[in-house]
PDB file of C-alpha atoms in Angstrom:
ATOM      1  CA  THR U  17      -0.142  -0.080   0.031  1.00 56.00           C
ATOM      2  CA  GLN U  18       1.180   3.324  -1.027  1.00 63.00           C
ATOM      3  CA  LEU U  19       1.058   6.050   1.909  1.00 84.00           C
ATOM      4  CA  LEU U  20       1.189   8.762  -0.497  1.00 93.00           C
ATOM      5  CA  GLU U  21      -0.818   8.624  -3.958  1.00 95.00           C
ATOM      6  CA  GLN U  22       0.420  11.214  -6.703  1.00 96.00           C
ATOM      7  CA  SER U  23      -1.703  11.873  -9.498  1.00 96.00           C
ATOM      8  CA  PRO U  24      -1.521  12.178 -12.477  1.00 97.00           C
ATOM      9  CA  GLN U  25       1.355   9.667 -12.917  1.00 95.00           C
ATOM     10  CA  PHE U  26       2.542  11.216 -16.135  1.00 97.00           C
ATOM     11  CA  LEU U  27       1.707  14.843 -17.624  1.00 97.00           C
ATOM     12  CA  SER U  28       2.734  15.965 -21.127  1.00 97.00           C
ATOM     13  CA  ILE U  29       1.789  19.787 -21.800  1.00 96.00           C
ATOM     14  CA  GLN U  30       2.845  22.572 -24.195  1.00 97.00           C
ATOM     15  CA  GLU U  31       5.018  25.391 -23.153  1.00 97.00           C
ATOM     16  CA  GLY U  32       3.064  28.051 -21.418  1.00 97.00           C
ATOM     17  CA  GLU U  33       0.112  25.825 -19.943  1.00 97.00           C
ATOM     18  CA  ASN U  34      -0.669  25.736 -16.313  1.00 97.00           C
ATOM     19  CA  LEU U  35      -0.805  22.592 -14.242  1.00 97.00           C
ATOM     20  CA  THR U  36      -1.463  21.096 -10.976  1.00 98.00           C
ATOM     21  CA  VAL U  37      -0.227  17.653  -9.589  1.00 98.00           C
ATOM     22  CA  TYR U  38      -1.655  16.205  -6.422  1.00 97.00           C
ATOM     23  CA  CYS U  39      -0.225  14.410  -3.507  1.00 97.00           C
ATOM     24  CA  ASN U  40      -2.815  12.637  -1.411  1.00 96.00           C
ATOM     25  CA  SER U  41      -2.684  10.356   1.797  1.00 94.00           C
ATOM     26  CA  SER U  42      -5.095   9.040   4.716  1.00 92.00           C
ATOM     27  CA  SER U  43      -2.219   9.675   7.076  1.00 92.00           C
ATOM     28  CA  VAL U  44      -1.610  12.904   8.780  1.00 93.00           C
ATOM     29  CA  PHE U  45       2.085  14.179   8.080  1.00 92.00           C
ATOM     30  CA  SER U  46       3.984  16.316  10.325  1.00 90.00           C
ATOM     31  CA  SER U  47       5.673  17.994   7.256  1.00 91.00           C
ATOM     32  CA  LEU U  48       5.787  17.560   3.577  1.00 93.00           C
ATOM     33  CA  GLN U  49       8.301  17.931   1.250  1.00 95.00           C
ATOM     34  CA  TRP U  50       8.349  18.515  -2.944  1.00 97.00           C
ATOM     35  CA  TYR U  51      11.318  17.486  -4.792  1.00 97.00           C
ATOM     36  CA  ARG U  52      12.207  17.421  -8.422  1.00 97.00           C
ATOM     37  CA  GLN U  53      14.343  14.843 -10.054  1.00 96.00           C
ATOM     38  CA  GLU U  54      16.116  14.722 -13.458  1.00 93.00           C
ATOM     39  CA  PRO U  55      17.321  11.639 -14.989  1.00 88.00           C
ATOM     40  CA  GLY U  56      20.639   9.992 -13.648  1.00 86.00           C
ATOM     41  CA  GLU U  57      20.320  12.645 -10.740  1.00 92.00           C
ATOM     42  CA  GLY U  58      19.247  12.697  -7.262  1.00 95.00           C
ATOM     43  CA  PRO U  59      15.909  14.390  -5.979  1.00 96.00           C
ATOM     44  CA  VAL U  60      16.535  18.126  -5.414  1.00 96.00           C
ATOM     45  CA  LEU U  61      14.429  19.745  -2.611  1.00 94.00           C
ATOM     46  CA  LEU U  62      12.135  22.526  -3.779  1.00 96.00           C
ATOM     47  CA  VAL U  63       9.995  23.411  -0.734  1.00 94.00           C
ATOM     48  CA  THR U  64       8.817  22.059   2.713  1.00 93.00           C
ATOM     49  CA  VAL U  65       5.400  22.887   4.094  1.00 93.00           C
ATOM     50  CA  VAL U  66       4.651  22.498   7.760  1.00 91.00           C
ATOM     51  CA  THR U  67       1.425  24.107   8.610  1.00 91.00           C
ATOM     52  CA  GLY U  68      -2.267  22.785   7.431  1.00 92.00           C
ATOM     53  CA  GLY U  69      -3.442  25.303   5.042  1.00 94.00           C
ATOM     54  CA  GLU U  70      -0.115  26.646   4.338  1.00 95.00           C
ATOM     55  CA  VAL U  71       0.746  28.185   0.860  1.00 97.00           C
ATOM     56  CA  LYS U  72       4.551  28.663  -0.413  1.00 96.00           C
ATOM     57  CA  LYS U  73       5.296  30.310  -3.800  1.00 96.00           C
ATOM     58  CA  LEU U  74       8.615  29.645  -5.583  1.00 94.00           C
ATOM     59  CA  LYS U  75       8.728  31.775  -8.741  1.00 95.00           C
ATOM     60  CA  ARG U  76       6.061  30.062 -10.857  1.00 97.00           C
ATOM     61  CA  LEU U  77       5.647  27.091  -8.398  1.00 97.00           C
ATOM     62  CA  THR U  78       2.849  27.262  -5.825  1.00 97.00           C
ATOM     63  CA  PHE U  79       2.649  24.484  -3.150  1.00 97.00           C
ATOM     64  CA  GLN U  80      -0.235  24.040  -0.944  1.00 97.00           C
ATOM     65  CA  PHE U  81      -0.518  21.900   2.126  1.00 96.00           C
ATOM     66  CA  GLY U  82      -4.262  20.519   3.031  1.00 94.00           C
ATOM     67  CA  ASP U  83      -5.850  21.835   6.223  1.00 93.00           C
ATOM     68  CA  ALA U  84      -5.630  18.474   7.628  1.00 94.00           C
ATOM     69  CA  ARG U  85      -1.968  17.881   6.763  1.00 93.00           C
ATOM     70  CA  LYS U  86      -3.019  14.759   4.520  1.00 94.00           C
ATOM     71  CA  ASP U  87      -2.739  16.301   1.148  1.00 95.00           C
ATOM     72  CA  SER U  88      -0.729  18.722  -0.916  1.00 97.00           C
ATOM     73  CA  SER U  89      -0.858  20.252  -4.375  1.00 97.00           C
ATOM     74  CA  LEU U  90       1.863  21.766  -6.657  1.00 97.00           C
ATOM     75  CA  HIS U  91       0.509  24.145  -9.340  1.00 98.00           C
ATOM     76  CA  ILE U  92       3.092  25.385 -12.075  1.00 97.00           C
ATOM     77  CA  THR U  93       2.103  28.617 -13.805  1.00 97.00           C
ATOM     78  CA  ALA U  94       3.446  28.853 -17.665  1.00 97.00           C
ATOM     79  CA  ALA U  95       5.279  25.625 -17.763  1.00 97.00           C
ATOM     80  CA  GLN U  96       8.621  25.845 -19.447  1.00 97.00           C
ATOM     81  CA  PRO U  97      10.680  23.044 -20.779  1.00 96.00           C
ATOM     82  CA  GLY U  98      13.343  23.429 -17.892  1.00 95.00           C
ATOM     83  CA  ASP U  99      10.103  22.209 -15.572  1.00 96.00           C
ATOM     84  CA  THR U 100      10.479  18.941 -17.246  1.00 96.00           C
ATOM     85  CA  GLY U 101      11.152  16.254 -14.773  1.00 96.00           C
ATOM     86  CA  LEU U 102       9.906  13.787 -11.782  1.00 96.00           C
ATOM     87  CA  TYR U 103       8.135  15.715  -9.376  1.00 97.00           C
ATOM     88  CA  LEU U 104       8.183  13.716  -5.958  1.00 97.00           C
ATOM     89  CA  CYS U 105       6.134  14.455  -2.617  1.00 96.00           C
ATOM     90  CA  ALA U 106       7.588  13.087   0.546  1.00 95.00           C
ATOM     91  CA  GLY U 107       6.016  13.214   3.929  1.00 93.00           C
ATOM     92  CA  ALA U 108       7.592  12.989   7.590  1.00 91.00           C
ATOM     93  CA  ARG U 109       5.462  10.924   9.777  1.00 86.00           C
ATOM     94  CA  GLU U 110       6.767  12.503  12.949  1.00 84.00           C
ATOM     95  CA  VAL U 111       8.765  15.836  14.007  1.00 82.00           C
ATOM     96  CA  GLY U 112      12.736  15.032  13.980  1.00 81.00           C
ATOM     97  CA  ASN U 113      15.412  13.141  11.962  1.00 81.00           C
ATOM     98  CA  THR U 114      12.786  10.595  10.747  1.00 85.00           C
ATOM     99  CA  PRO U 115      12.881   8.891   7.329  1.00 91.00           C
ATOM    100  CA  LEU U 116      10.556  10.191   4.477  1.00 92.00           C
ATOM    101  CA  VAL U 117       7.695   8.310   2.956  1.00 93.00           C
ATOM    102  CA  PHE U 118       7.520   9.085  -0.761  1.00 94.00           C
ATOM    103  CA  GLY U 119       4.854   9.104  -3.198  1.00 94.00           C
ATOM    104  CA  LYS U 120       5.817   7.322  -6.693  1.00 94.00           C
ATOM    105  CA  GLY U 121       6.064  10.939  -8.476  1.00 95.00           C
ATOM    106  CA  THR U 122       4.596  12.748 -11.276  1.00 96.00           C
ATOM    107  CA  ARG U 123       6.652  12.642 -14.703  1.00 96.00           C
ATOM    108  CA  LEU U 124       6.149  15.863 -16.402  1.00 97.00           C
ATOM    109  CA  SER U 125       7.075  16.682 -19.835  1.00 97.00           C
ATOM    110  CA  VAL U 126       6.879  20.256 -21.274  1.00 97.00           C
ATOM    111  CA  ILE U 127       7.044  20.672 -24.942  1.00 96.00           C
ATOM    112  CA  ALA U 128       8.487  23.723 -26.584  1.00 95.00           C
TER     113      ALA U 128
ATOM    114  CA  ASP R   8      25.295  20.391  -5.753  1.00 84.00           C
ATOM    115  CA  SER R   9      23.589  19.047  -2.672  1.00 87.00           C
ATOM    116  CA  GLY R  10      26.900  18.501  -0.570  1.00 93.00           C
ATOM    117  CA  VAL R  11      26.331  14.855  -0.439  1.00 97.00           C
ATOM    118  CA  THR R  12      28.661  12.575  -2.289  1.00 97.00           C
ATOM    119  CA  GLN R  13      28.158   9.010  -3.511  1.00 98.00           C
ATOM    120  CA  THR R  14      30.512   6.626  -5.065  1.00 97.00           C
ATOM    121  CA  PRO R  15      30.635   4.754  -7.327  1.00 97.00           C
ATOM    122  CA  LYS R  16      28.176   6.328  -9.910  1.00 97.00           C
ATOM    123  CA  HIS R  17      27.685   3.192 -11.724  1.00 97.00           C
ATOM    124  CA  LEU R  18      28.314  -0.436 -10.707  1.00 97.00           C
ATOM    125  CA  ILE R  19      27.749  -3.426 -12.635  1.00 97.00           C
ATOM    126  CA  THR R  20      28.109  -6.999 -11.188  1.00 97.00           C
ATOM    127  CA  ALA R  21      26.947 -10.565 -11.131  1.00 98.00           C
ATOM    128  CA  THR R  22      24.502 -12.225  -9.330  1.00 98.00           C
ATOM    129  CA  GLY R  23      25.644 -13.813  -6.079  1.00 97.00           C
ATOM    130  CA  GLN R  24      28.344 -11.089  -5.580  1.00 98.00           C
ATOM    131  CA  ARG R  25      28.819  -8.504  -2.783  1.00 98.00           C
ATOM    132  CA  VAL R  26      29.240  -4.805  -3.308  1.00 98.00           C
ATOM    133  CA  THR R  27      29.901  -1.586  -1.211  1.00 98.00           C
ATOM    134  CA  LEU R  28      28.146   1.559  -1.872  1.00 98.00           C
ATOM    135  CA  ARG R  29      29.803   4.654  -0.009  1.00 98.00           C
ATOM    136  CA  CYS R  30      28.131   8.020   0.880  1.00 98.00           C
ATOM    137  CA  SER R  31      29.557  11.108   2.445  1.00 98.00           C
ATOM    138  CA  PRO R  32      27.096  13.519   4.087  1.00 97.00           C
ATOM    139  CA  ARG R  33      26.909  17.292   4.105  1.00 95.00           C
ATOM    140  CA  SER R  34      29.301  18.831   6.143  1.00 93.00           C
ATOM    141  CA  GLY R  35      27.906  19.060   9.834  1.00 90.00           C
ATOM    142  CA  ASP R  36      25.099  16.437   8.800  1.00 93.00           C
ATOM    143  CA  LEU R  37      24.879  13.659  11.392  1.00 93.00           C
ATOM    144  CA  SER R  38      21.869  11.697   9.845  1.00 94.00           C
ATOM    145  CA  VAL R  39      22.377   9.614   6.853  1.00 97.00           C
ATOM    146  CA  TYR R  40      19.488   7.629   5.250  1.00 97.00           C
ATOM    147  CA  TRP R  41      19.724   4.964   2.332  1.00 98.00           C
ATOM    148  CA  TYR R  42      16.996   4.867  -0.095  1.00 97.00           C
ATOM    149  CA  GLN R  43      16.400   2.312  -3.060  1.00 97.00           C
ATOM    150  CA  GLN R  44      14.704   3.592  -6.117  1.00 95.00           C
ATOM    151  CA  SER R  45      13.158   1.139  -8.845  1.00 90.00           C
ATOM    152  CA  LEU R  46      10.721   1.999 -11.565  1.00 80.00           C
ATOM    153  CA  ASP R  47       7.772  -0.068  -9.981  1.00 77.00           C
ATOM    154  CA  GLN R  48       8.408   0.893  -6.261  1.00 79.00           C
ATOM    155  CA  GLY R  49       9.525   4.246  -6.574  1.00 85.00           C
ATOM    156  CA  LEU R  50      11.796   5.613  -3.784  1.00 92.00           C
ATOM    157  CA  GLN R  51      11.861   3.276  -0.683  1.00 94.00           C
ATOM    158  CA  PHE R  52      13.535   3.985   2.465  1.00 95.00           C
ATOM    159  CA  LEU R  53      16.032   1.390   3.617  1.00 97.00           C
ATOM    160  CA  ILE R  54      17.877   2.541   6.876  1.00 97.00           C
ATOM    161  CA  GLN R  55      18.919   5.653   8.852  1.00 96.00           C
ATOM    162  CA  TYR R  56      22.310   6.263  10.945  1.00 96.00           C
ATOM    163  CA  TYR R  57      22.520   9.060  13.366  1.00 94.00           C
ATOM    164  CA  ASN R  58      25.926  10.071  14.621  1.00 94.00           C
ATOM    165  CA  GLY R  59      27.189   6.322  14.177  1.00 95.00           C
ATOM    166  CA  GLU R  60      24.181   4.366  15.555  1.00 96.00           C
ATOM    167  CA  GLU R  61      21.377   2.986  13.776  1.00 96.00           C
ATOM    168  CA  ARG R  62      18.272   4.911  13.985  1.00 94.00           C
ATOM    169  CA  ALA R  63      15.426   3.576  11.820  1.00 94.00           C
ATOM    170  CA  LYS R  64      14.936   0.486   9.401  1.00 95.00           C
ATOM    171  CA  GLY R  65      12.502   0.464   6.348  1.00 93.00           C
ATOM    172  CA  ASN R  66      12.355  -2.307   3.872  1.00 85.00           C
ATOM    173  CA  ILE R  67      15.754  -3.600   4.296  1.00 94.00           C
ATOM    174  CA  LEU R  68      16.690  -7.073   3.257  1.00 95.00           C
ATOM    175  CA  GLU R  69      18.822  -9.476   5.365  1.00 96.00           C
ATOM    176  CA  ARG R  70      21.062  -9.481   2.790  1.00 97.00           C
ATOM    177  CA  PHE R  71      21.692  -5.898   2.995  1.00 97.00           C
ATOM    178  CA  SER R  72      23.793  -3.863   5.716  1.00 97.00           C
ATOM    179  CA  ALA R  73      24.867  -0.651   6.716  1.00 97.00           C
ATOM    180  CA  GLN R  74      27.120   1.249   8.956  1.00 97.00           C
ATOM    181  CA  GLN R  75      28.145   4.719   9.763  1.00 98.00           C
ATOM    182  CA  PHE R  76      31.782   5.562  10.629  1.00 97.00           C
ATOM    183  CA  PRO R  77      33.225   8.241  13.315  1.00 96.00           C
ATOM    184  CA  ASP R  78      33.621  10.529  10.442  1.00 95.00           C
ATOM    185  CA  LEU R  79      30.332  10.164   9.476  1.00 96.00           C
ATOM    186  CA  HIS R  80      30.427   8.643   6.197  1.00 97.00           C
ATOM    187  CA  SER R  81      28.269   5.770   5.509  1.00 98.00           C
ATOM    188  CA  GLU R  82      28.408   2.554   3.916  1.00 98.00           C
ATOM    189  CA  LEU R  83      25.800   0.222   2.463  1.00 98.00           C
ATOM    190  CA  ASN R  84      26.595  -3.381   1.851  1.00 98.00           C
ATOM    191  CA  LEU R  85      24.663  -5.533  -0.436  1.00 98.00           C
ATOM    192  CA  SER R  86      25.487  -9.282  -0.691  1.00 97.00           C
ATOM    193  CA  SER R  87      24.223 -12.389  -2.455  1.00 97.00           C
ATOM    194  CA  LEU R  88      23.034 -10.042  -5.025  1.00 98.00           C
ATOM    195  CA  GLU R  89      19.964 -11.141  -7.251  1.00 97.00           C
ATOM    196  CA  LEU R  90      18.683  -9.497 -10.328  1.00 96.00           C
ATOM    197  CA  GLY R  91      15.866  -7.942  -8.698  1.00 95.00           C
ATOM    198  CA  ASP R  92      18.349  -5.669  -6.646  1.00 96.00           C
ATOM    199  CA  SER R  93      19.210  -3.759  -9.770  1.00 96.00           C
ATOM    200  CA  ALA R  94      18.202  -0.296  -8.824  1.00 96.00           C
ATOM    201  CA  LEU R  95      19.043   3.286  -8.210  1.00 97.00           C
ATOM    202  CA  TYR R  96      20.575   3.401  -4.335  1.00 98.00           C
ATOM    203  CA  PHE R  97      20.465   7.007  -2.943  1.00 98.00           C
ATOM    204  CA  CYS R  98      22.013   8.498   0.373  1.00 98.00           C
ATOM    205  CA  ALA R  99      20.541  11.488   1.791  1.00 97.00           C
ATOM    206  CA  SER R 100      21.451  13.439   4.958  1.00 95.00           C
ATOM    207  CA  SER R 101      20.078  15.987   7.256  1.00 91.00           C
ATOM    208  CA  GLY R 102      21.204  18.164   9.857  1.00 86.00           C
ATOM    209  CA  PRO R 103      19.984  20.051  12.979  1.00 77.00           C
ATOM    210  CA  LEU R 104      16.255  20.652  12.487  1.00 74.00           C
ATOM    211  CA  ARG R 105      14.830  24.056  11.812  1.00 72.00           C
ATOM    212  CA  GLY R 106      11.596  24.384  13.677  1.00 69.00           C
ATOM    213  CA  GLY R 107      11.355  20.724  13.776  1.00 69.00           C
ATOM    214  CA  ILE R 108      11.675  20.207   9.921  1.00 78.00           C
ATOM    215  CA  ASN R 109      13.599  17.496   8.772  1.00 80.00           C
ATOM    216  CA  GLU R 110      14.807  18.414   5.203  1.00 88.00           C
ATOM    217  CA  GLN R 111      17.034  15.901   3.339  1.00 93.00           C
ATOM    218  CA  PHE R 112      19.260  16.523   0.953  1.00 94.00           C
ATOM    219  CA  PHE R 113      20.117  13.581  -1.646  1.00 96.00           C
ATOM    220  CA  GLY R 114      23.294  12.708  -3.243  1.00 97.00           C
ATOM    221  CA  PRO R 115      23.705  11.834  -6.999  1.00 96.00           C
ATOM    222  CA  GLY R 116      23.031   8.066  -6.528  1.00 97.00           C
ATOM    223  CA  THR R 117      24.526   4.676  -7.402  1.00 98.00           C
ATOM    224  CA  ARG R 118      23.108   2.939 -10.148  1.00 97.00           C
ATOM    225  CA  LEU R 119      23.708  -1.023  -9.444  1.00 97.00           C
ATOM    226  CA  THR R 120      23.061  -3.461 -12.429  1.00 97.00           C
ATOM    227  CA  VAL R 121      22.945  -6.911 -11.572  1.00 97.00           C
ATOM    228  CA  LEU R 122      23.523  -9.166 -14.565  1.00 96.00           C
TER     229      LEU R 122
END
């Protein structure tokens, strides 16, 4: 059973379009992180959200943590080819130095 | 560059063999995590060390073991290798908590191919 479900699994869009990817769970997380991974490389941390209802913006990327801290979304405005990659959400079940639980990811392809 | 280093980048070996993967965490980070990434399972947590001591265990097979040394680098040992062990193996490290938040930084990974 996958604790964190990400959707969609694959997404192919044209440059300039907007998109949203989702990360859902029936479990509560103390924090949730979003990573982007490119082929042959390790995941790179984009953002961490901690408070229920929290919204964080990183240039054209907007991250939201659900009120109940069970789900999150990533919205990209005016996607660019450089946004192409695997987007992973990861949750921490407890506060502290604990392992992360990862979703399987959304593979995004932005076509010029 | 995350500051986490892993060697080797690629490893090709045969079934039944044993290999060692090495990880150096970011300067000052005491926690090291090992994850396995396969196409069908995604990133799965294997094991965590904190300042030399095992802290948490995940889906790690008995054929696999790890340790963290006094200089905080870590090694993951995989033995009696099977075809299904072919995967990307990532090391991540984390440091002092900021507001209780555990942010993990990943190395570039080791791609293991078992033939």
